Amino acid sequence: MAPPRHMTSEDHFPAKTPGKLRLYSMQYCPYAMRARLMLAKKGVDHEVININLRNKPQWFIEKYPVATVPVIEHDDKLLGGSLVIAEYIDEVYSKDGERTLSVDPYEKGTTNMLISDKFGKAIISVYKRLGHKENWEEDFFKYVGELDKELSAKKYFAGGDKPTYADYMIWPWMRLIGPACAIDDVLPSGKLPNLERWIEDMKKDETVKACQTSPDVLKKFCQGYHTGKFVHDLE
């Protein structure tokens, strides 16, 4: 099933269904995918309104002046920011014992440090590679290499035998890496063996499968990112 088309400045505000959570998203945005992954993980009934980020509806800007995605709206409650939303969904919609982000203050803190420090640098290096910035290799293998080191003694970023919050928060960028993907020239180097194994394991996860976009489509979108000619509706 194709995703909803991306609304533009010409579109009127779509009527809401009372009591139903709404996600304002962009189909290929990694930050928005963080929210989509958590909603899928928790089985939250929701609707998706995709936003054309190059031609945003005025009503969206008025509703959320920061004008970025993701944003969730539930009746009169509104939240923006991928990590804010992801943690909120995990806290509100998890059953007892099913949190993906640890409730232990120290474990939660170390996970958030990993996301803000190592994940943040890795994400920047992914964008440098997508934009073919000069000397991108140095930063890419340095900072994405740090993620590889994190996985040298464990299957997933928080340990354990299944993906948790940290894995889902970095997956939207790591899904771009691999054969026939937008970044197809780094795994053959052999410098990221642990990350390569982790990527293959993540592809088997049911939550990831529920939110997947084909590598061909992502590659086309990333080519537009490189040239500055974004295409929002590729499916």
PDB file of C-alpha atoms in Angstrom:
ATOM      1  CA  MET A   1       0.000   0.000   0.000  1.00  0.00           C
ATOM      2  CA  ALA A   2       1.417   3.371  -1.039  1.00  0.00           C
ATOM      3  CA  PRO A   3       1.903   5.967   1.710  1.00  0.00           C
ATOM      4  CA  PRO A   4      -0.345   9.053   1.810  1.00  0.00           C
ATOM      5  CA  ARG A   5       0.762  11.772  -0.592  1.00  0.00           C
ATOM      6  CA  HIS A   6       2.581  14.762   0.869  1.00  0.00           C
ATOM      7  CA  MET A   7       0.362  17.780   1.492  1.00  0.00           C
ATOM      8  CA  THR A   8       1.403  21.187   0.161  1.00  0.00           C
ATOM      9  CA  SER A   9       0.432  24.811   0.664  1.00  0.00           C
ATOM     10  CA  GLU A  10      -2.524  24.211  -1.631  1.00  0.00           C
ATOM     11  CA  ASP A  11      -4.091  21.611   0.669  1.00  0.00           C
ATOM     12  CA  HIS A  12      -6.657  22.419   3.325  1.00  0.00           C
ATOM     13  CA  PHE A  13      -6.319  21.128   6.866  1.00  0.00           C
ATOM     14  CA  PRO A  14      -7.565  17.508   6.985  1.00  0.00           C
ATOM     15  CA  ALA A  15     -10.316  16.914   9.512  1.00  0.00           C
ATOM     16  CA  LYS A  16      -9.224  14.932  12.555  1.00  0.00           C
ATOM     17  CA  THR A  17     -10.878  11.870  14.020  1.00  0.00           C
ATOM     18  CA  PRO A  18     -11.594  12.524  17.722  1.00  0.00           C
ATOM     19  CA  GLY A  19      -9.551  10.295  20.000  1.00  0.00           C
ATOM     20  CA  LYS A  20      -7.216   9.099  17.243  1.00  0.00           C
ATOM     21  CA  LEU A  21      -3.526   9.935  17.339  1.00  0.00           C
ATOM     22  CA  ARG A  22      -2.216  11.733  14.263  1.00  0.00           C
ATOM     23  CA  LEU A  23       1.380  11.726  13.042  1.00  0.00           C
ATOM     24  CA  TYR A  24       2.619  14.545  10.822  1.00  0.00           C
ATOM     25  CA  SER A  25       5.452  12.964   8.891  1.00  0.00           C
ATOM     26  CA  MET A  26       7.510  12.862   5.736  1.00  0.00           C
ATOM     27  CA  GLN A  27       7.785   9.396   4.248  1.00  0.00           C
ATOM     28  CA  TYR A  28      11.554   9.365   3.695  1.00  0.00           C
ATOM     29  CA  CYS A  29      12.652  11.539   6.637  1.00  0.00           C
ATOM     30  CA  PRO A  30      14.834   9.553   9.076  1.00  0.00           C
ATOM     31  CA  TYR A  31      13.697  11.660  12.022  1.00  0.00           C
ATOM     32  CA  ALA A  32      10.049  11.006  11.216  1.00  0.00           C
ATOM     33  CA  MET A  33      10.838   7.315  10.881  1.00  0.00           C
ATOM     34  CA  ARG A  34      11.840   7.261  14.543  1.00  0.00           C
ATOM     35  CA  ALA A  35       8.237   8.074  15.417  1.00  0.00           C
ATOM     36  CA  ARG A  36       6.845   5.597  12.879  1.00  0.00           C
ATOM     37  CA  LEU A  37       8.999   2.818  14.300  1.00  0.00           C
ATOM     38  CA  MET A  38       7.816   3.432  17.837  1.00  0.00           C
ATOM     39  CA  LEU A  39       4.164   3.647  16.815  1.00  0.00           C
ATOM     40  CA  ALA A  40       4.550   0.351  14.966  1.00  0.00           C
ATOM     41  CA  LYS A  41       6.418  -1.249  17.865  1.00  0.00           C
ATOM     42  CA  LYS A  42       3.637  -0.369  20.281  1.00  0.00           C
ATOM     43  CA  GLY A  43       0.795  -1.117  17.890  1.00  0.00           C
ATOM     44  CA  VAL A  44      -0.707   2.347  18.283  1.00  0.00           C
ATOM     45  CA  ASP A  45      -3.759   3.064  16.146  1.00  0.00           C
ATOM     46  CA  HIS A  46      -2.968   6.270  14.317  1.00  0.00           C
ATOM     47  CA  GLU A  47      -3.239   8.160  11.056  1.00  0.00           C
ATOM     48  CA  VAL A  48      -0.420   9.683   9.019  1.00  0.00           C
ATOM     49  CA  ILE A  49      -0.456  13.095   7.390  1.00  0.00           C
ATOM     50  CA  ASN A  50       2.618  13.510   5.197  1.00  0.00           C
ATOM     51  CA  ILE A  51       3.975  17.028   4.758  1.00  0.00           C
ATOM     52  CA  ASN A  52       5.858  18.389   1.739  1.00  0.00           C
ATOM     53  CA  LEU A  53       8.829  19.965   3.496  1.00  0.00           C
ATOM     54  CA  ARG A  54       9.660  22.209   0.532  1.00  0.00           C
ATOM     55  CA  ASN A  55       6.109  23.554   0.213  1.00  0.00           C
ATOM     56  CA  LYS A  56       4.517  23.263   3.643  1.00  0.00           C
ATOM     57  CA  PRO A  57       0.842  23.963   4.276  1.00  0.00           C
ATOM     58  CA  GLN A  58       0.329  27.213   6.160  1.00  0.00           C
ATOM     59  CA  TRP A  59      -1.912  25.445   8.661  1.00  0.00           C
ATOM     60  CA  PHE A  60       0.991  23.137   9.574  1.00  0.00           C
ATOM     61  CA  ILE A  61       3.311  26.095  10.186  1.00  0.00           C
ATOM     62  CA  GLU A  62       0.668  27.765  12.343  1.00  0.00           C
ATOM     63  CA  LYS A  63       0.081  24.565  14.285  1.00  0.00           C
ATOM     64  CA  TYR A  64       3.790  23.906  14.875  1.00  0.00           C
ATOM     65  CA  PRO A  65       5.885  27.024  14.115  1.00  0.00           C
ATOM     66  CA  VAL A  66       9.176  25.082  14.225  1.00  0.00           C
ATOM     67  CA  ALA A  67       7.714  23.477  11.067  1.00  0.00           C
ATOM     68  CA  THR A  68       9.704  20.235  11.223  1.00  0.00           C
ATOM     69  CA  VAL A  69       8.567  16.623  11.349  1.00  0.00           C
ATOM     70  CA  PRO A  70       7.728  14.472  13.152  1.00  0.00           C
ATOM     71  CA  VAL A  71       4.859  15.931  15.137  1.00  0.00           C
ATOM     72  CA  ILE A  72       2.141  13.984  16.919  1.00  0.00           C
ATOM     73  CA  GLU A  73      -1.284  15.337  17.782  1.00  0.00           C
ATOM     74  CA  HIS A  74      -3.818  13.615  20.014  1.00  0.00           C
ATOM     75  CA  ASP A  75      -6.968  15.697  20.479  1.00  0.00           C
ATOM     76  CA  ASP A  76      -5.626  18.865  22.158  1.00  0.00           C
ATOM     77  CA  LYS A  77      -2.122  17.486  22.863  1.00  0.00           C
ATOM     78  CA  LEU A  78       0.739  18.187  20.468  1.00  0.00           C
ATOM     79  CA  LEU A  79       4.408  17.164  20.624  1.00  0.00           C
ATOM     80  CA  GLY A  80       7.292  17.714  18.225  1.00  0.00           C
ATOM     81  CA  GLY A  81      10.822  16.344  17.985  1.00  0.00           C
ATOM     82  CA  SER A  82      11.777  12.783  17.122  1.00  0.00           C
ATOM     83  CA  LEU A  83      13.321  11.783  20.453  1.00  0.00           C
ATOM     84  CA  VAL A  84      10.645  13.539  22.502  1.00  0.00           C
ATOM     85  CA  ILE A  85       7.950  11.693  20.558  1.00  0.00           C
ATOM     86  CA  ALA A  86       9.721   8.331  20.626  1.00  0.00           C
ATOM     87  CA  GLU A  87      10.170   8.402  24.396  1.00  0.00           C
ATOM     88  CA  TYR A  88       6.600   9.617  24.914  1.00  0.00           C
ATOM     89  CA  ILE A  89       5.174   6.763  22.830  1.00  0.00           C
ATOM     90  CA  ASP A  90       7.353   4.246  24.657  1.00  0.00           C
ATOM     91  CA  GLU A  91       6.220   5.530  28.056  1.00  0.00           C
ATOM     92  CA  VAL A  92       2.511   5.987  27.327  1.00  0.00           C
ATOM     93  CA  TYR A  93       1.783   2.958  25.145  1.00  0.00           C
ATOM     94  CA  SER A  94       3.996   0.246  26.657  1.00  0.00           C
ATOM     95  CA  LYS A  95       2.531  -2.564  28.701  1.00  0.00           C
ATOM     96  CA  ASP A  96       4.220  -3.492  31.978  1.00  0.00           C
ATOM     97  CA  GLY A  97       7.709  -4.798  31.332  1.00  0.00           C
ATOM     98  CA  GLU A  98       7.660  -3.911  27.626  1.00  0.00           C
ATOM     99  CA  ARG A  99       9.476  -0.578  27.580  1.00  0.00           C
ATOM    100  CA  THR A 100      12.115  -0.308  24.860  1.00  0.00           C
ATOM    101  CA  LEU A 101      13.939   2.427  26.828  1.00  0.00           C
ATOM    102  CA  SER A 102      15.046   1.290  30.264  1.00  0.00           C
ATOM    103  CA  VAL A 103      13.271   2.852  33.254  1.00  0.00           C
ATOM    104  CA  ASP A 104      16.448   2.497  35.300  1.00  0.00           C
ATOM    105  CA  PRO A 105      17.800   6.075  35.553  1.00  0.00           C
ATOM    106  CA  TYR A 106      21.421   5.120  34.900  1.00  0.00           C
ATOM    107  CA  GLU A 107      20.696   2.779  31.991  1.00  0.00           C
ATOM    108  CA  LYS A 108      18.344   5.362  30.509  1.00  0.00           C
ATOM    109  CA  GLY A 109      21.032   8.009  30.902  1.00  0.00           C
ATOM    110  CA  THR A 110      23.729   5.945  29.199  1.00  0.00           C
ATOM    111  CA  THR A 111      21.361   5.176  26.310  1.00  0.00           C
ATOM    112  CA  ASN A 112      20.574   8.860  25.874  1.00  0.00           C
ATOM    113  CA  MET A 113      24.299   9.663  25.985  1.00  0.00           C
ATOM    114  CA  LEU A 114      24.893   7.123  23.228  1.00  0.00           C
ATOM    115  CA  ILE A 115      22.152   8.701  21.116  1.00  0.00           C
ATOM    116  CA  SER A 116      23.219  12.310  21.655  1.00  0.00           C
ATOM    117  CA  ASP A 117      26.961  11.722  21.388  1.00  0.00           C
ATOM    118  CA  LYS A 118      27.917   8.803  19.156  1.00  0.00           C
ATOM    119  CA  PHE A 119      24.695   8.589  17.173  1.00  0.00           C
ATOM    120  CA  GLY A 120      24.695  12.327  16.514  1.00  0.00           C
ATOM    121  CA  LYS A 121      28.209  12.270  15.058  1.00  0.00           C
ATOM    122  CA  ALA A 122      27.455   9.175  12.993  1.00  0.00           C
ATOM    123  CA  ILE A 123      24.330  10.809  11.553  1.00  0.00           C
ATOM    124  CA  ILE A 124      26.296  13.887  10.501  1.00  0.00           C
ATOM    125  CA  SER A 125      28.865  11.674   8.774  1.00  0.00           C
ATOM    126  CA  VAL A 126      26.093   9.834   6.908  1.00  0.00           C
ATOM    127  CA  TYR A 127      24.822  13.152   5.569  1.00  0.00           C
ATOM    128  CA  LYS A 128      28.363  14.099   4.534  1.00  0.00           C
ATOM    129  CA  ARG A 129      28.563  10.871   2.540  1.00  0.00           C
ATOM    130  CA  LEU A 130      25.155  11.427   0.944  1.00  0.00           C
ATOM    131  CA  GLY A 131      26.228  14.903  -0.071  1.00  0.00           C
ATOM    132  CA  HIS A 132      29.608  13.652  -1.314  1.00  0.00           C
ATOM    133  CA  LYS A 133      31.353  16.230   0.848  1.00  0.00           C
ATOM    134  CA  GLU A 134      35.106  16.483   0.566  1.00  0.00           C
ATOM    135  CA  ASN A 135      36.985  13.947   2.715  1.00  0.00           C
ATOM    136  CA  TRP A 136      33.762  12.293   3.849  1.00  0.00           C
ATOM    137  CA  GLU A 137      35.545   8.949   4.311  1.00  0.00           C
ATOM    138  CA  GLU A 138      37.590  10.137   7.279  1.00  0.00           C
ATOM    139  CA  ASP A 139      34.575  11.189   9.347  1.00  0.00           C
ATOM    140  CA  PHE A 140      32.415   8.301   8.168  1.00  0.00           C
ATOM    141  CA  PHE A 141      34.774   5.536   9.210  1.00  0.00           C
ATOM    142  CA  LYS A 142      35.699   7.402  12.390  1.00  0.00           C
ATOM    143  CA  TYR A 143      32.203   8.057  13.704  1.00  0.00           C
ATOM    144  CA  VAL A 144      30.233   5.206  12.146  1.00  0.00           C
ATOM    145  CA  GLY A 145      33.210   3.117  13.176  1.00  0.00           C
ATOM    146  CA  GLU A 146      32.428   4.048  16.781  1.00  0.00           C
ATOM    147  CA  LEU A 147      29.054   2.370  16.350  1.00  0.00           C
ATOM    148  CA  ASP A 148      30.825  -0.713  15.033  1.00  0.00           C
ATOM    149  CA  LYS A 149      32.953  -0.771  18.183  1.00  0.00           C
ATOM    150  CA  GLU A 150      29.836  -0.494  20.341  1.00  0.00           C
ATOM    151  CA  LEU A 151      28.589  -3.707  18.742  1.00  0.00           C
ATOM    152  CA  SER A 152      31.836  -5.644  19.069  1.00  0.00           C
ATOM    153  CA  ALA A 153      30.747  -7.448  22.226  1.00  0.00           C
ATOM    154  CA  LYS A 154      26.963  -7.360  21.942  1.00  0.00           C
ATOM    155  CA  LYS A 155      24.241  -8.086  19.417  1.00  0.00           C
ATOM    156  CA  TYR A 156      22.290  -4.846  19.884  1.00  0.00           C
ATOM    157  CA  PHE A 157      23.221  -1.423  21.220  1.00  0.00           C
ATOM    158  CA  ALA A 158      21.650  -1.883  24.657  1.00  0.00           C
ATOM    159  CA  GLY A 159      22.676  -5.525  24.899  1.00  0.00           C
ATOM    160  CA  GLY A 160      20.171  -8.339  25.012  1.00  0.00           C
ATOM    161  CA  ASP A 161      18.873 -10.486  22.198  1.00  0.00           C
ATOM    162  CA  LYS A 162      16.406  -8.092  20.554  1.00  0.00           C
ATOM    163  CA  PRO A 163      16.339  -4.485  19.332  1.00  0.00           C
ATOM    164  CA  THR A 164      15.443  -1.788  21.836  1.00  0.00           C
ATOM    165  CA  TYR A 165      15.113   1.989  21.872  1.00  0.00           C
ATOM    166  CA  ALA A 166      18.709   2.759  20.861  1.00  0.00           C
ATOM    167  CA  ASP A 167      18.577   0.420  17.868  1.00  0.00           C
ATOM    168  CA  TYR A 168      15.367   1.969  16.568  1.00  0.00           C
ATOM    169  CA  MET A 169      16.697   5.505  17.052  1.00  0.00           C
ATOM    170  CA  ILE A 170      19.722   4.948  14.766  1.00  0.00           C
ATOM    171  CA  TRP A 171      18.151   2.538  12.260  1.00  0.00           C
ATOM    172  CA  PRO A 172      16.623   5.230   9.968  1.00  0.00           C
ATOM    173  CA  TRP A 173      20.156   6.273   8.945  1.00  0.00           C
ATOM    174  CA  MET A 174      21.826   2.883   9.009  1.00  0.00           C
ATOM    175  CA  ARG A 175      19.163   1.457   6.659  1.00  0.00           C
ATOM    176  CA  LEU A 176      20.815   3.586   3.956  1.00  0.00           C
ATOM    177  CA  ILE A 177      23.969   1.471   4.133  1.00  0.00           C
ATOM    178  CA  GLY A 178      24.418  -1.709   2.122  1.00  0.00           C
ATOM    179  CA  PRO A 179      24.418  -3.244  -1.364  1.00  0.00           C
ATOM    180  CA  ALA A 180      21.965  -1.493  -3.713  1.00  0.00           C
ATOM    181  CA  CYS A 181      21.309   1.128  -1.024  1.00  0.00           C
ATOM    182  CA  ALA A 182      22.037   4.853  -1.076  1.00  0.00           C
ATOM    183  CA  ILE A 183      25.433   4.231   0.548  1.00  0.00           C
ATOM    184  CA  ASP A 184      26.726   1.158  -1.232  1.00  0.00           C
ATOM    185  CA  ASP A 185      30.479   1.690  -1.032  1.00  0.00           C
ATOM    186  CA  VAL A 186      31.403   1.281   2.645  1.00  0.00           C
ATOM    187  CA  LEU A 187      30.609  -2.281   3.726  1.00  0.00           C
ATOM    188  CA  PRO A 188      32.891  -3.884   1.106  1.00  0.00           C
ATOM    189  CA  SER A 189      35.808  -2.191   2.890  1.00  0.00           C
ATOM    190  CA  GLY A 190      35.516  -4.717   5.707  1.00  0.00           C
ATOM    191  CA  LYS A 191      35.919  -1.929   8.265  1.00  0.00           C
ATOM    192  CA  LEU A 192      32.409  -2.295   9.738  1.00  0.00           C
ATOM    193  CA  PRO A 193      31.839  -6.037  10.280  1.00  0.00           C
ATOM    194  CA  ASN A 194      29.792  -5.697  13.463  1.00  0.00           C
ATOM    195  CA  LEU A 195      27.574  -3.014  12.013  1.00  0.00           C
ATOM    196  CA  GLU A 196      27.071  -5.083   8.867  1.00  0.00           C
ATOM    197  CA  ARG A 197      25.876  -8.022  10.982  1.00  0.00           C
ATOM    198  CA  TRP A 198      23.608  -5.719  13.019  1.00  0.00           C
ATOM    199  CA  ILE A 199      22.055  -4.269   9.844  1.00  0.00           C
ATOM    200  CA  GLU A 200      21.157  -7.755   8.629  1.00  0.00           C
ATOM    201  CA  ASP A 201      19.650  -8.622  12.009  1.00  0.00           C
ATOM    202  CA  MET A 202      17.605  -5.411  12.073  1.00  0.00           C
ATOM    203  CA  LYS A 203      16.154  -6.159   8.649  1.00  0.00           C
ATOM    204  CA  LYS A 204      14.560  -9.274  10.149  1.00  0.00           C
ATOM    205  CA  ASP A 205      12.800  -7.348  12.925  1.00  0.00           C
ATOM    206  CA  GLU A 206       9.019  -7.170  12.523  1.00  0.00           C
ATOM    207  CA  THR A 207       8.847  -3.495  13.521  1.00  0.00           C
ATOM    208  CA  VAL A 208      11.485  -2.576  10.950  1.00  0.00           C
ATOM    209  CA  LYS A 209       9.659  -4.612   8.306  1.00  0.00           C
ATOM    210  CA  ALA A 210       6.418  -2.760   9.071  1.00  0.00           C
ATOM    211  CA  CYS A 211       8.082   0.600   8.373  1.00  0.00           C
ATOM    212  CA  GLN A 212      10.371  -0.318   5.511  1.00  0.00           C
ATOM    213  CA  THR A 213      10.767   1.580   2.265  1.00  0.00           C
ATOM    214  CA  SER A 214      12.432  -0.191  -0.641  1.00  0.00           C
ATOM    215  CA  PRO A 215      16.160   0.559  -1.080  1.00  0.00           C
ATOM    216  CA  ASP A 216      15.474   1.681  -4.677  1.00  0.00           C
ATOM    217  CA  VAL A 217      13.050   4.360  -3.523  1.00  0.00           C
ATOM    218  CA  LEU A 218      15.369   5.538  -0.748  1.00  0.00           C
ATOM    219  CA  LYS A 219      18.233   5.678  -3.214  1.00  0.00           C
ATOM    220  CA  LYS A 220      16.190   7.903  -5.534  1.00  0.00           C
ATOM    221  CA  PHE A 221      15.279  10.179  -2.657  1.00  0.00           C
ATOM    222  CA  CYS A 222      18.891  10.432  -1.503  1.00  0.00           C
ATOM    223  CA  GLN A 223      19.979  11.286  -5.043  1.00  0.00           C
ATOM    224  CA  GLY A 224      17.527  14.169  -4.849  1.00  0.00           C
ATOM    225  CA  TYR A 225      19.040  15.144  -1.503  1.00  0.00           C
ATOM    226  CA  HIS A 226      22.449  15.319  -3.146  1.00  0.00           C
ATOM    227  CA  THR A 227      21.236  17.424  -6.084  1.00  0.00           C
ATOM    228  CA  GLY A 228      18.799  19.545  -4.060  1.00  0.00           C
ATOM    229  CA  LYS A 229      15.872  18.337  -6.180  1.00  0.00           C
ATOM    230  CA  PHE A 230      13.707  16.634  -3.585  1.00  0.00           C
ATOM    231  CA  VAL A 231      10.840  14.482  -4.785  1.00  0.00           C
ATOM    232  CA  HIS A 232       8.308  13.789  -2.053  1.00  0.00           C
ATOM    233  CA  ASP A 233       6.002  11.255  -3.671  1.00  0.00           C
ATOM    234  CA  LEU A 234       8.066   8.407  -5.072  1.00  0.00           C
ATOM    235  CA  GLU A 235       5.687   5.521  -4.389  1.00  0.00           C
TER     236      GLU A 235
END
